[in-house]
Coordinates of C-alpha atoms and ligand atoms in Angstrom, one line a residue:
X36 CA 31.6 -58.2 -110.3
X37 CA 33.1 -58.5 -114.1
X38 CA 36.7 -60.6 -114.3
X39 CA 38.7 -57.4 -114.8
X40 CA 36.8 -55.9 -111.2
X41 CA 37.6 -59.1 -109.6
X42 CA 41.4 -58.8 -110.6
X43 CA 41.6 -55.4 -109.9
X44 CA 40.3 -56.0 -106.0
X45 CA 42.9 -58.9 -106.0
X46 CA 45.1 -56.4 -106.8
X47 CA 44.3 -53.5 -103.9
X48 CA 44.3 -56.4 -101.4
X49 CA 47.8 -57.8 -102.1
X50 CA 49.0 -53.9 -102.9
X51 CA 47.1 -53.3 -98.8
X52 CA 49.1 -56.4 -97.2
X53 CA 52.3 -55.5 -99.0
X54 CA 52.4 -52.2 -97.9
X55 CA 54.0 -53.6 -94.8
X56 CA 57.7 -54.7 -96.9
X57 CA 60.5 -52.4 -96.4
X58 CA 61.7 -50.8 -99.1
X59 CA 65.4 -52.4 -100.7
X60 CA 67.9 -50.8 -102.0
X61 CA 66.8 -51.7 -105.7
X62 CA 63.2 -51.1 -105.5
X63 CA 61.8 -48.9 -107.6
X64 CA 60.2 -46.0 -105.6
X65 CA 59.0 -42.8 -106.0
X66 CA 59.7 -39.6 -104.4
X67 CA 57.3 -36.5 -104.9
X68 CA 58.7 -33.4 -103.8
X69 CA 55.2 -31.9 -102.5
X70 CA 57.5 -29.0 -101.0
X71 CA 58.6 -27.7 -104.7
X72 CA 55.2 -26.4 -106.6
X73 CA 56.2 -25.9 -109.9
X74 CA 53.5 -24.7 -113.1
X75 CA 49.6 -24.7 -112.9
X76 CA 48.8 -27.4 -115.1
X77 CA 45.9 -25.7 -117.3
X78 CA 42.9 -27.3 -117.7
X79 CA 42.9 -26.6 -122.0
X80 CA 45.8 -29.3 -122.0
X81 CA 43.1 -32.2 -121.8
X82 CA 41.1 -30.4 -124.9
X83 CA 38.9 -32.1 -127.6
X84 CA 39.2 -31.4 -131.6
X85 CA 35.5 -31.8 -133.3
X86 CA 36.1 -31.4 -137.0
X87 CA 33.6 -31.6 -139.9
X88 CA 35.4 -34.8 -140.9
X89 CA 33.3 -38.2 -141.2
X90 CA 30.7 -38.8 -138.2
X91 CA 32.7 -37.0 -136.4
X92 CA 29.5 -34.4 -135.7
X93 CA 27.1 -35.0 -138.0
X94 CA 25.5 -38.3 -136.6
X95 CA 28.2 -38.5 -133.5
X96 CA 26.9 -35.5 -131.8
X97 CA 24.4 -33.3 -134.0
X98 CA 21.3 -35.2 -134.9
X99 CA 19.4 -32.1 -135.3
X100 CA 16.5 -30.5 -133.4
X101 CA 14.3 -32.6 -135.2
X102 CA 15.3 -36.1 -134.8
X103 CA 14.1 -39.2 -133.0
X104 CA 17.1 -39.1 -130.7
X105 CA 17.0 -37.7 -127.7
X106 CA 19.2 -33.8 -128.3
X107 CA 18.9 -30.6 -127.2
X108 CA 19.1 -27.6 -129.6
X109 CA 19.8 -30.7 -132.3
X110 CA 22.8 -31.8 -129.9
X111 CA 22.9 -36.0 -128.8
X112 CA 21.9 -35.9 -125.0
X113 CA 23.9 -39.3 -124.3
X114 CA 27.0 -37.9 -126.4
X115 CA 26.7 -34.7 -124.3
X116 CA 26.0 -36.7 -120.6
X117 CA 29.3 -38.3 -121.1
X118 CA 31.1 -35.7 -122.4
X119 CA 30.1 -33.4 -119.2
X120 CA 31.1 -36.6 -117.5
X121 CA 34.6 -36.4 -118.5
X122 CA 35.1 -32.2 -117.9
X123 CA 36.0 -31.6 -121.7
X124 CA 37.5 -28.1 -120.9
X125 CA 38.3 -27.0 -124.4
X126 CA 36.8 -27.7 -128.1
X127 CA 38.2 -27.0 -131.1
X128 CA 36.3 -26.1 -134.4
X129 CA 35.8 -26.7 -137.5
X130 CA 39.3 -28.6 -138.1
X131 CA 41.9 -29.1 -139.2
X132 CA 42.1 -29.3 -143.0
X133 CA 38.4 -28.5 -143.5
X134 CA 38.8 -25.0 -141.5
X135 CA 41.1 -24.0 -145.0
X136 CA 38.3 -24.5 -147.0
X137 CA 35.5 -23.0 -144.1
X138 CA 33.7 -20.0 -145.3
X139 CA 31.8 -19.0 -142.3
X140 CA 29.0 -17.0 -143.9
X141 CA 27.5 -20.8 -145.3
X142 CA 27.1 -21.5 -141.1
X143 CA 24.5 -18.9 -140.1
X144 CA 21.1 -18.6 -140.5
X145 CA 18.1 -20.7 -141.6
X146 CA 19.4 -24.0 -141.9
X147 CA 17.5 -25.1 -144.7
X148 CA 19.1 -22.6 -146.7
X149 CA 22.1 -23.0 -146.5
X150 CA 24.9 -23.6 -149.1
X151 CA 25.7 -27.3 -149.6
X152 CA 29.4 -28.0 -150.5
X153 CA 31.3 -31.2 -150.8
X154 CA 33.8 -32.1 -148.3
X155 CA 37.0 -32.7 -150.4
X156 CA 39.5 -32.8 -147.4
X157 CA 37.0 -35.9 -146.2
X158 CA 35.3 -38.4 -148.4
X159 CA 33.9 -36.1 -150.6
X160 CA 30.6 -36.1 -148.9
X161 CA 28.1 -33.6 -148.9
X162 CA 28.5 -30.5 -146.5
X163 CA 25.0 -29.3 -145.2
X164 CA 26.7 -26.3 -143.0
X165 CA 23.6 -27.7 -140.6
X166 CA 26.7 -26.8 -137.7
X167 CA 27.3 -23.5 -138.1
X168 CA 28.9 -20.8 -135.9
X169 CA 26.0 -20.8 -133.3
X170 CA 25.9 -24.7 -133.1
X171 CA 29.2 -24.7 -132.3
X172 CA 28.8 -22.1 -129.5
X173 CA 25.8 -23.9 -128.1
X174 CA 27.8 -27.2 -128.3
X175 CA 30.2 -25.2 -126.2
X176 CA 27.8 -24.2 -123.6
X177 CA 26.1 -27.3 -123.0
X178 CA 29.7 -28.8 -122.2
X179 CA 30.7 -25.8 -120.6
X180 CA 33.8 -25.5 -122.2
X181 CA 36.6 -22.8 -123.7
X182 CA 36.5 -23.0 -127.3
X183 CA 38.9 -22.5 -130.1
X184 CA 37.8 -21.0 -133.4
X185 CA 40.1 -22.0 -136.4
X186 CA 40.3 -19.3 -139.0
X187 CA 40.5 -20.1 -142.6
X188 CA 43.6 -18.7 -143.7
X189 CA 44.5 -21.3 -146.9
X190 CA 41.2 -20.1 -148.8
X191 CA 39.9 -17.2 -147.6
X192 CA 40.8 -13.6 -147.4
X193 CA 41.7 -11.8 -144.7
X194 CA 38.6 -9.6 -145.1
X195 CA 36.9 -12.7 -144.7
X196 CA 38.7 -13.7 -141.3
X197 CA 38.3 -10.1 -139.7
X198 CA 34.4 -10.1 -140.4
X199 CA 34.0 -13.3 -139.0
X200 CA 35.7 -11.6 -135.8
X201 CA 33.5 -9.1 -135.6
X202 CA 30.5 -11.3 -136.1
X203 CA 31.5 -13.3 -133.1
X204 CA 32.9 -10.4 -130.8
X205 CA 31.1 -6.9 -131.7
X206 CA 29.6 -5.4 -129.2
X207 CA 28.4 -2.4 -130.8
X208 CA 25.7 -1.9 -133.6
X209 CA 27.6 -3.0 -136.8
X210 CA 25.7 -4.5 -139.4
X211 CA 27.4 -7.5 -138.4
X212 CA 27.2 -7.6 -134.6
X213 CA 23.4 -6.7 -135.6
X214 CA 23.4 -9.7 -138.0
X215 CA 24.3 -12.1 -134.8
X216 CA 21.7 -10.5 -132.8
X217 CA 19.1 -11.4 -135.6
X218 CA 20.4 -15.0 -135.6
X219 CA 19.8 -15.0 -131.8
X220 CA 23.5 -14.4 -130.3
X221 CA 22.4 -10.9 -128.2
X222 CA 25.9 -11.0 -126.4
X223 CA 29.1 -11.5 -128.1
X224 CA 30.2 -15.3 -128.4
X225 CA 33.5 -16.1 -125.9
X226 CA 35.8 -17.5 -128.1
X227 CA 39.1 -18.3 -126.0
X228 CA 41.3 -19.1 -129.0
X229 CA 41.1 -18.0 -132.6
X230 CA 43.6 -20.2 -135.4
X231 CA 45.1 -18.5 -138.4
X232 CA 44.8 -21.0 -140.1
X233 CA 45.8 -24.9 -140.1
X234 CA 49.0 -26.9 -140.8
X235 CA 50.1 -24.3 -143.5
X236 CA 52.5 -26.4 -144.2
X237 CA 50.6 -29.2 -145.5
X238 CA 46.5 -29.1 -146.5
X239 CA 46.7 -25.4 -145.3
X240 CA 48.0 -24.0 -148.7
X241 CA 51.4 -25.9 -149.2
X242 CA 53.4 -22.7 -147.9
X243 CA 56.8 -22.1 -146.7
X244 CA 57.5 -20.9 -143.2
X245 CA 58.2 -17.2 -144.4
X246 CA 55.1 -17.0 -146.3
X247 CA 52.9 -17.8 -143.8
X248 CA 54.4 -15.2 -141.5
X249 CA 53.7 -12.8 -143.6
X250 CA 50.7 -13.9 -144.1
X251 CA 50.1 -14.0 -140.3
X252 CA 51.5 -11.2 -139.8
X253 CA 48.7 -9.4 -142.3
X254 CA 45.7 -11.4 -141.5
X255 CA 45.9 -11.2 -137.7
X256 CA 46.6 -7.4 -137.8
X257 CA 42.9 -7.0 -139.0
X258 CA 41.6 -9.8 -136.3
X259 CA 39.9 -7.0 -133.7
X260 CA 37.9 -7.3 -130.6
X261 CA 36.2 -5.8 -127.9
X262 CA 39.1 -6.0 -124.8
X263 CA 37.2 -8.4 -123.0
X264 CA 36.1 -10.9 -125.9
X265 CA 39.7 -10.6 -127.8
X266 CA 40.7 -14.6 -128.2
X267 CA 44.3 -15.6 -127.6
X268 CA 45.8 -15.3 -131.3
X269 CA 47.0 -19.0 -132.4
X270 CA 49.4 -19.6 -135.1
X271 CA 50.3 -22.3 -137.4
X272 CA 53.4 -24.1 -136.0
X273 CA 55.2 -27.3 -137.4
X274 CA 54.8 -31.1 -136.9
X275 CA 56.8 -34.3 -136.2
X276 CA 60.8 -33.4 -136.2
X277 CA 60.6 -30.3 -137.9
X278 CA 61.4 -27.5 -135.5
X279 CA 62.2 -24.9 -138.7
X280 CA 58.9 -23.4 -138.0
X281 CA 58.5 -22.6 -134.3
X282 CA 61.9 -21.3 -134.7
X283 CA 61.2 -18.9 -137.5
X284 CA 57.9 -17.8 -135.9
X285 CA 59.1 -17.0 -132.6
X286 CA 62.5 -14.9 -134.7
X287 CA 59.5 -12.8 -137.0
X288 CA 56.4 -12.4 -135.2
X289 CA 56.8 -9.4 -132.8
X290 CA 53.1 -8.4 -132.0
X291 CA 53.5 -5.5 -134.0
X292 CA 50.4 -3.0 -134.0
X293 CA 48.6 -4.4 -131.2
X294 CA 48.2 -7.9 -133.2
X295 CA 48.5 -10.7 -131.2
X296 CA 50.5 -13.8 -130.9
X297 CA 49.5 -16.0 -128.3
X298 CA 50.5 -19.4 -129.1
X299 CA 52.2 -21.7 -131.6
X300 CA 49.9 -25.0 -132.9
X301 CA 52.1 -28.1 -133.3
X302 CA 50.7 -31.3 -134.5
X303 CA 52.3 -35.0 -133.6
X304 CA 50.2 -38.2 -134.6
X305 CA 51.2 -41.4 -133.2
X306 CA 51.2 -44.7 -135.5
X307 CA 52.4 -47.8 -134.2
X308 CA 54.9 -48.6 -137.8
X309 CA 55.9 -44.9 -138.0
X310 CA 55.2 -45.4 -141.4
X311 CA 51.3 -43.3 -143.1
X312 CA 50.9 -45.8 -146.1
X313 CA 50.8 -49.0 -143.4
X314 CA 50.2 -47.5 -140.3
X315 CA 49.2 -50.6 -138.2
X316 CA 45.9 -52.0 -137.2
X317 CA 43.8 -50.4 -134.2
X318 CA 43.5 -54.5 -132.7
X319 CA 44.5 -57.2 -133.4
X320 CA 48.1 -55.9 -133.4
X321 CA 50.9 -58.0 -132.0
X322 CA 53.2 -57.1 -128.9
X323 CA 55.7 -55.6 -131.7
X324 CA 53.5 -52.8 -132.3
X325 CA 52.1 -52.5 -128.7
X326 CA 56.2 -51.1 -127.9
X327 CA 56.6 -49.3 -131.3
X328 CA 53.4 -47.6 -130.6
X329 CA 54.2 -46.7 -126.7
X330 CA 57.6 -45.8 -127.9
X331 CA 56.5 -43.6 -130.9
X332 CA 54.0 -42.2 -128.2
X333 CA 56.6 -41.0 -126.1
X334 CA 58.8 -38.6 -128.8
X335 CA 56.6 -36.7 -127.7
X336 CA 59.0 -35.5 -125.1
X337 CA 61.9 -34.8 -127.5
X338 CA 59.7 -33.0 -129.8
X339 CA 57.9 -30.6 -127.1
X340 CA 61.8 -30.1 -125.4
X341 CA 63.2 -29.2 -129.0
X342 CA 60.8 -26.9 -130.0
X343 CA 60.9 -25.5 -126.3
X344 CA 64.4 -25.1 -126.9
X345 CA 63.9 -22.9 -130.0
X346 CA 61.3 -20.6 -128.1
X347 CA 63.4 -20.5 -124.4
X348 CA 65.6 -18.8 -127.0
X349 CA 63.8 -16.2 -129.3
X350 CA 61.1 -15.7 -126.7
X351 CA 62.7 -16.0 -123.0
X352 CA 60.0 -14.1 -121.5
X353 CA 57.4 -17.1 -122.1
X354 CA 55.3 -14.6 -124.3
X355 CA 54.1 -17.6 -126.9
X356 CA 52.8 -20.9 -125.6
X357 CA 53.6 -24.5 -127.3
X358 CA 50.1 -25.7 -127.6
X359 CA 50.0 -29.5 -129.6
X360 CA 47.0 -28.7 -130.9
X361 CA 46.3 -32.3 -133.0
X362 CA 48.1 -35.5 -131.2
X363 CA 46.9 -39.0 -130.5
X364 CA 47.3 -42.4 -132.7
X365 CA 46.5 -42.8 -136.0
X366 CA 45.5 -46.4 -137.2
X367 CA 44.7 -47.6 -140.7
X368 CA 41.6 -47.2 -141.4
X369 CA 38.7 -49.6 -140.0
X370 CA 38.0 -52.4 -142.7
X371 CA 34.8 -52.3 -144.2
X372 CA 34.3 -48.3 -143.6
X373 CA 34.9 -45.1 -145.4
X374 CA 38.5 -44.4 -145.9
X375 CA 38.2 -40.7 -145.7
X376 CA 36.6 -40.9 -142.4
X377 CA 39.3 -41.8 -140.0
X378 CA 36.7 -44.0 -138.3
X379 CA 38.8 -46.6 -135.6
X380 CA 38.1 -48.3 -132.6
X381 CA 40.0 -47.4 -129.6
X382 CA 41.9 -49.8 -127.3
X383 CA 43.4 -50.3 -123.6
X384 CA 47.2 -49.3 -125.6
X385 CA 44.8 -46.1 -126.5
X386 CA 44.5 -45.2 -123.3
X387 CA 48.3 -45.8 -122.3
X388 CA 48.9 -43.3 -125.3
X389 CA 46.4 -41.0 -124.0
X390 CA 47.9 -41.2 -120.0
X391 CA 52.1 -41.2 -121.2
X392 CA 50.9 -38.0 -123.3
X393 CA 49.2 -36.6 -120.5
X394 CA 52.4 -37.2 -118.2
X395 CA 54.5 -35.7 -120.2
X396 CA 52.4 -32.3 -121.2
X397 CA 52.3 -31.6 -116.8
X398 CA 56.2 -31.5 -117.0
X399 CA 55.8 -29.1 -119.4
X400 CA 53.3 -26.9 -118.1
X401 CA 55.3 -23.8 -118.2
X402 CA 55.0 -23.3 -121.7
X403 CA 52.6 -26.4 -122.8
X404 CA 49.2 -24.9 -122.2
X405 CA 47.0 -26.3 -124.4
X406 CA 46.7 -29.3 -126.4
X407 CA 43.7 -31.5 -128.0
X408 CA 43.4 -34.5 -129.2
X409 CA 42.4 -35.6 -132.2
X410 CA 39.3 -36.3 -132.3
X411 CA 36.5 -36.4 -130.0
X412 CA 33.9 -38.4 -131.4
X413 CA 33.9 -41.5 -134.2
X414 CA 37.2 -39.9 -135.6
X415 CA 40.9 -41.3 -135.1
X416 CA 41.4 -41.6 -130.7
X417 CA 38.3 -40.9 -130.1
X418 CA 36.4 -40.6 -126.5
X419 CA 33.3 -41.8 -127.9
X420 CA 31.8 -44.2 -130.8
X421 CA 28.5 -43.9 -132.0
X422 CA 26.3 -46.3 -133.6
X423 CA 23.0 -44.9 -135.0
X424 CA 21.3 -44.3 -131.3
X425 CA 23.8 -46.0 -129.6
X426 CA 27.2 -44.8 -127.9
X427 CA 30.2 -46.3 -125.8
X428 CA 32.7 -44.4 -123.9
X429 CA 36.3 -45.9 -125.1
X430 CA 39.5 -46.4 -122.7
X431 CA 40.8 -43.2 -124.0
X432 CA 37.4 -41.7 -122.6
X433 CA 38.4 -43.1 -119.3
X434 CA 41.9 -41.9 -119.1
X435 CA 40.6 -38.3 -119.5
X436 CA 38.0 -38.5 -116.9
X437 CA 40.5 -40.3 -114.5
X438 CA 42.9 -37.7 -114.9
X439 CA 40.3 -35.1 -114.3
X440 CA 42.0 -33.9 -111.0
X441 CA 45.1 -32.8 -113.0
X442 CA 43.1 -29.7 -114.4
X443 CA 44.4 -26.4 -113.1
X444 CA 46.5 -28.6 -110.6
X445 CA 49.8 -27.5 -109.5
X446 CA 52.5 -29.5 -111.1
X447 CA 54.6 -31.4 -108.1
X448 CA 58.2 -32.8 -109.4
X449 CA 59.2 -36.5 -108.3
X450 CA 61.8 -38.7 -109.2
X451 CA 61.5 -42.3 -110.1
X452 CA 64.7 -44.4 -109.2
X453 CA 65.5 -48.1 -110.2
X454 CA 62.6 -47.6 -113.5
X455 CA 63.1 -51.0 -115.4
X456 CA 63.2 -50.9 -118.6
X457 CA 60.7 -52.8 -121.2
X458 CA 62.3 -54.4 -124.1
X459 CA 61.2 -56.5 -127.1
X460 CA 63.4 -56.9 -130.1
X461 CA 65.0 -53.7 -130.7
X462 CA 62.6 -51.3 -128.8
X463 CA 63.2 -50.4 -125.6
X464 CA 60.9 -48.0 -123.2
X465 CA 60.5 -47.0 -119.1
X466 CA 58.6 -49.3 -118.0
X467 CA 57.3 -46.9 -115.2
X468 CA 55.6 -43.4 -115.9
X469 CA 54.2 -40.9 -113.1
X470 CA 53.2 -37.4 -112.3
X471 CA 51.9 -35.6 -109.6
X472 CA 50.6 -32.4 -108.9
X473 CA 48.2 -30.3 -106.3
X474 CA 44.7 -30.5 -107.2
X475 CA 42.0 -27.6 -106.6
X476 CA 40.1 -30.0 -104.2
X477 CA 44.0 -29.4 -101.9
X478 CA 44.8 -33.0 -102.5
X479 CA 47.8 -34.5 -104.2
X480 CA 47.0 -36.9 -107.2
X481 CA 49.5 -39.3 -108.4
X482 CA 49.2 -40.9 -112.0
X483 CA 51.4 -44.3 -112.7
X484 CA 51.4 -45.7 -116.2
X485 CA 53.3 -49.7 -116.4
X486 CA 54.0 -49.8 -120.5
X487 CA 55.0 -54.1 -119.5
X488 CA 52.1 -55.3 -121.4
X489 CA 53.4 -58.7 -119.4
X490 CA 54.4 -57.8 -115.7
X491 CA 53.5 -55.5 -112.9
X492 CA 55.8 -53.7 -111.1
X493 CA 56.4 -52.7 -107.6
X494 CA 57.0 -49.3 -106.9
X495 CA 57.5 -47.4 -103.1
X496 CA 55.8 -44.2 -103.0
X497 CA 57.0 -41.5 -100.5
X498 CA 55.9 -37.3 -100.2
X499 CA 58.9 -35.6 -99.3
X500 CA 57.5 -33.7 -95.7
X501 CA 54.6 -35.4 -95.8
X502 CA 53.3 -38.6 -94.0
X503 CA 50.9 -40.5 -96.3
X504 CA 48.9 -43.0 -94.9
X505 CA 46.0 -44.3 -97.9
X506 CA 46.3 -44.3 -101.5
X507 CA 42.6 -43.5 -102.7
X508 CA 41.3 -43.6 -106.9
X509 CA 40.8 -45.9 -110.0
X510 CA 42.9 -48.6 -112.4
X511 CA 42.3 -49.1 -116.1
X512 CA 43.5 -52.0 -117.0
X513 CA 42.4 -55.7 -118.9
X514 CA 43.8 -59.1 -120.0
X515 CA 44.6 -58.2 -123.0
X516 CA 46.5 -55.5 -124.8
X517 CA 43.6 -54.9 -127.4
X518 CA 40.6 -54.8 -125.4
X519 CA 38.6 -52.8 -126.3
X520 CA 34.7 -51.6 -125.9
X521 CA 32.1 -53.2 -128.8
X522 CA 28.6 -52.2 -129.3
X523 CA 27.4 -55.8 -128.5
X524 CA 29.9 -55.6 -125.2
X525 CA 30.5 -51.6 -124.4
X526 CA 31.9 -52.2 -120.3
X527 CA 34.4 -54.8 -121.6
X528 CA 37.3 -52.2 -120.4
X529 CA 36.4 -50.1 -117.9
X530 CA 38.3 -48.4 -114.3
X531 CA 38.1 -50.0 -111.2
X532 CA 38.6 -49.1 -107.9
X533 CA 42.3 -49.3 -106.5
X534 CA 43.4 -48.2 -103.3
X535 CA 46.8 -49.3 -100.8
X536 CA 47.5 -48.0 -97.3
X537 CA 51.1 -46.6 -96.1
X538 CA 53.4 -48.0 -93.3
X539 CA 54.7 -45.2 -91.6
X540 CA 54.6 -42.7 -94.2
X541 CA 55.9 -45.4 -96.3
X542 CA 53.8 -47.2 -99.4
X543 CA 54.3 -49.7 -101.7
X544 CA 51.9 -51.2 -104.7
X545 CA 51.6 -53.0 -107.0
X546 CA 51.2 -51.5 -110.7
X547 CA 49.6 -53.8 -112.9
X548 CA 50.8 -55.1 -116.2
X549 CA 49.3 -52.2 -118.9
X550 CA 47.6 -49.9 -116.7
X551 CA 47.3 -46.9 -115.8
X552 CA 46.4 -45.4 -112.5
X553 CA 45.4 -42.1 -111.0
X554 CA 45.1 -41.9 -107.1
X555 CA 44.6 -39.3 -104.1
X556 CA 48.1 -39.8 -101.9
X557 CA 46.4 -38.9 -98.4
Ligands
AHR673 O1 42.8 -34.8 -137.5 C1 42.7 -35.1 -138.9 C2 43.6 -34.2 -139.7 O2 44.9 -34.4 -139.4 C3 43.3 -32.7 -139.6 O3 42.3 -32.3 -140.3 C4 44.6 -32.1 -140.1 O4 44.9 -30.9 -139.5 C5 45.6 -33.2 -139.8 O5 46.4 -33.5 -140.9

């Protein structure tokens, strides 16, 4: 048994003996309200983003039919194994700022011919196009997941958009659906969500809010499909504190002419400073930016409810979903590698990030519906780092597969009374964080998150009409607040068991310092 087992089964032995304590008056406790169902949470909320960016894919999952590493159709088996192990639902494609630059017509056919460009959104490197369209889709059905498409609005033509439509969708005998057949796709490809475009605002072209609408409103008028392979329509929302553009979307985009509008794409990075030209280290960092981090982590809930606001407004009906397409941290860069890779390693505060995010997306179910972080493999908070033949899964890869019962689960309100609150110099934060919701499996799942990097907390935990006797699932948690997973020691932070049995319907445990926690309440 490794120290942080050992600790952990310390832990769910105290937490088992404790569970006789009556509750006091000041406890913090829990109520879940198992009798109020609120929104399904969908599944597309715990989405990947795979971008052409680094060794992101090339290296960190395609390898290529030909190589010494073990793939299928050119794709890493180990990267895939784990992947499947974590239930990726949802992967985006090609980015991101490279999908503005993306001419789709360089991604099909004999790989050796295609066109080689140079990367300029990503250290300049050379672009094979050995991922095209049908690698991607392939990708897609080895993980068994929805995909998203993102369109190339920035630098293409809206000629260019519509044909790569039909090349993915037609189901009749246009030159192009024929064209797919020819490149082995007989059926049309499933593509769940198509982009127009990404972060207009910024890499995307520079544009203003009312240009891209028209713009929008143009390019997706021409996006056609079969009925059964049209993609839910996504467009280019805004990022950080600026709610001017979900606003003015929602006020001008009317589905006019059968186009569709399906969803707004809103993008929030976390960095520990606040600040892109020193954004803070990945380790190493002190407890300073261990709260700055957790507390830039949790704007998230301002931004979603103020950008909610906006839409609850223009589009009462719920028509348009918020989806935060790119989110997660962003660290300076990892010394000694290539600055336009986004290459960094990935933490236990990583997976905090990754499990307050995740809280906070199921209480917005109703109009959160899909979301992906940024970025699956080798780039920014990754799931997964690569090293030639070798891989490790990172703590943010474990938060995802521990929260794996919260896909398509029913969202279940509770309240948290007494939550301390964790300070250090001027930050302040809840020290406790928790969801719940109905799984498909009928059981309810309970997720706890203590941001104390320094205490654990005891919390009650009751189900309003319901008489819980055993607390079943798994705790992530380590010594210290950097730990992190290293080619030379890749199970340093891993889950652990953690289970705590009920006195009459009653339950109290312990939630260890930094941790987070996802258990069946039976
Ligand atoms: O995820 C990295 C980059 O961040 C994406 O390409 C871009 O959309 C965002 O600025």
């Amino acid at each position: 048994m490794n120290t942080i087992k050992k600790t952990i089964f310390a832990v769910s032995i105290l937490t088992s003996s404790l569970a006789l304590a009556a509750p006091a008056a000041n406890d913090v406790s829990i109520s879940i309200d198992a009798k109020k169902p609120g929104p399904v949470i969908n599944k597309n909320i715990y989405g990947q983003f795979a971008e052409h960016l680094g060794t992101g894919i090339y290296e960190g999952m395609w390898v290529g039919p030909e190589s010494p590493i073990p793939n299928t159709k050119g794709w890493r088996n180990d990267v895939i194994g784990a992947l499947k192990n974590m239930h990726v639902p949802l992967v985006r494609w090609p980015g991101g700022c490279f999908a503005d630059e993306y001419h789709w017509r360089d991604g099909i056919g004999a790989r050796e011919s295609r066109p080689v460009k140079m990367n300029t959104n990503w250290g300049n490197v050379e672009e094979r196009n050995a991922v095209g369209t049908h690698e991607f889709f392939d990708l897609a059905d080895l993980l068994g997941a929805d995909t998203y498409v993102n369109g190339n609005l920035g630098s293409g033509t809206a000629q260019e958009m519509a044909d790569w439509m039909e090349y993915l969708t037609g189901d009749g005998k246009s030159t192009l659906a024929e064209l797919r057949r020819k490149n082995g796709h007989d059926k049309p490809f499933k593509v769940t969500f198509f982009g127009v475009g990404n972060e207009a605002w910024g890499c995307g072209g520079n544009m203003t809010v009312q240009h891209y609408t028209s713009l929008f409103n143009q390019y997706s008028s021409f996006l056609k499909a079969p009925k059964d392979y049209m993609p839910k329509i996504i467009a280019t929302g805004g990022h950080d504190d600026d709610t001017t553009w979900t606003d003015y979307l929602t006020k001008n985009i009317h589905g006019q002419w059968n186009m569709r509008f399906d969803g707004i794409s809103f993008h929030y990075y976390t960095l520990p400073t606040g600040v892109w030209e020193k954004k803070g280290a990945a380790t190493g960092f002190k407890e300073e930016e261990w709260i700055s981090t957790l507390k830039n982590t949790l704007r998230m809930e301002s931004l979603i409810n103020n950008n909610v606001a906006k839409m609850e407004k223009n589009d009462p009906k719920n028509t348009v979903a918020f989806n935060i397409d790119e989110w997660g941290t962003w660290y300076d860069v990892e010394p000694g590698t290539n600055a336009g890779f986004l290459y960094q390693q990935n933490s236990l505060r990583d997976a905090l990030v990754a499990a307050l995010n995740f809280n906070i997306f199921h209480a917005h179910a109703e109009r959160v519906k899909m979301t992906n972080i940024a970025q699956m493999v080798n780039v920014l908070q990754a799931m997964i780092l690569t090293e030639k033949d070798k891989m490790l899964l990172t703590p943010t890869y474990y938060a995802f597969q521990m929260y794996v019962p919260f896909q398509n689960a029913t969202f279940l309100p509770l309240t948290i009374k007494n939550n301390p609150t964790y300070s250090l110099g001027k930050n302040s934060i809840p020290e406790v964080s928790a969801s719940a919701a109905r799984a498909l499996d009928g059981k309810l799942y309970l997720s706890l998150v203590n941001t104390n990097p320094n205490k654990e907390v005891e919390v009650s935990v009751d189900v309003a009409g319901e008489n819980i006797k055993t607390l079943t699932g798994r705790v992530l948690t380590a010594k210290a607040m950097d730990a992190h997973n290293t080619f030379a020691n890749p199970l340093a932070v891993q889950p652990a068991a953690f289970n705590a049995v009920a006195d009459k319907g009653k339950l109290k445990l312990k939630i260890p310092a930094k941790s987070v926690i996802v258990v069946a309440v039976e």
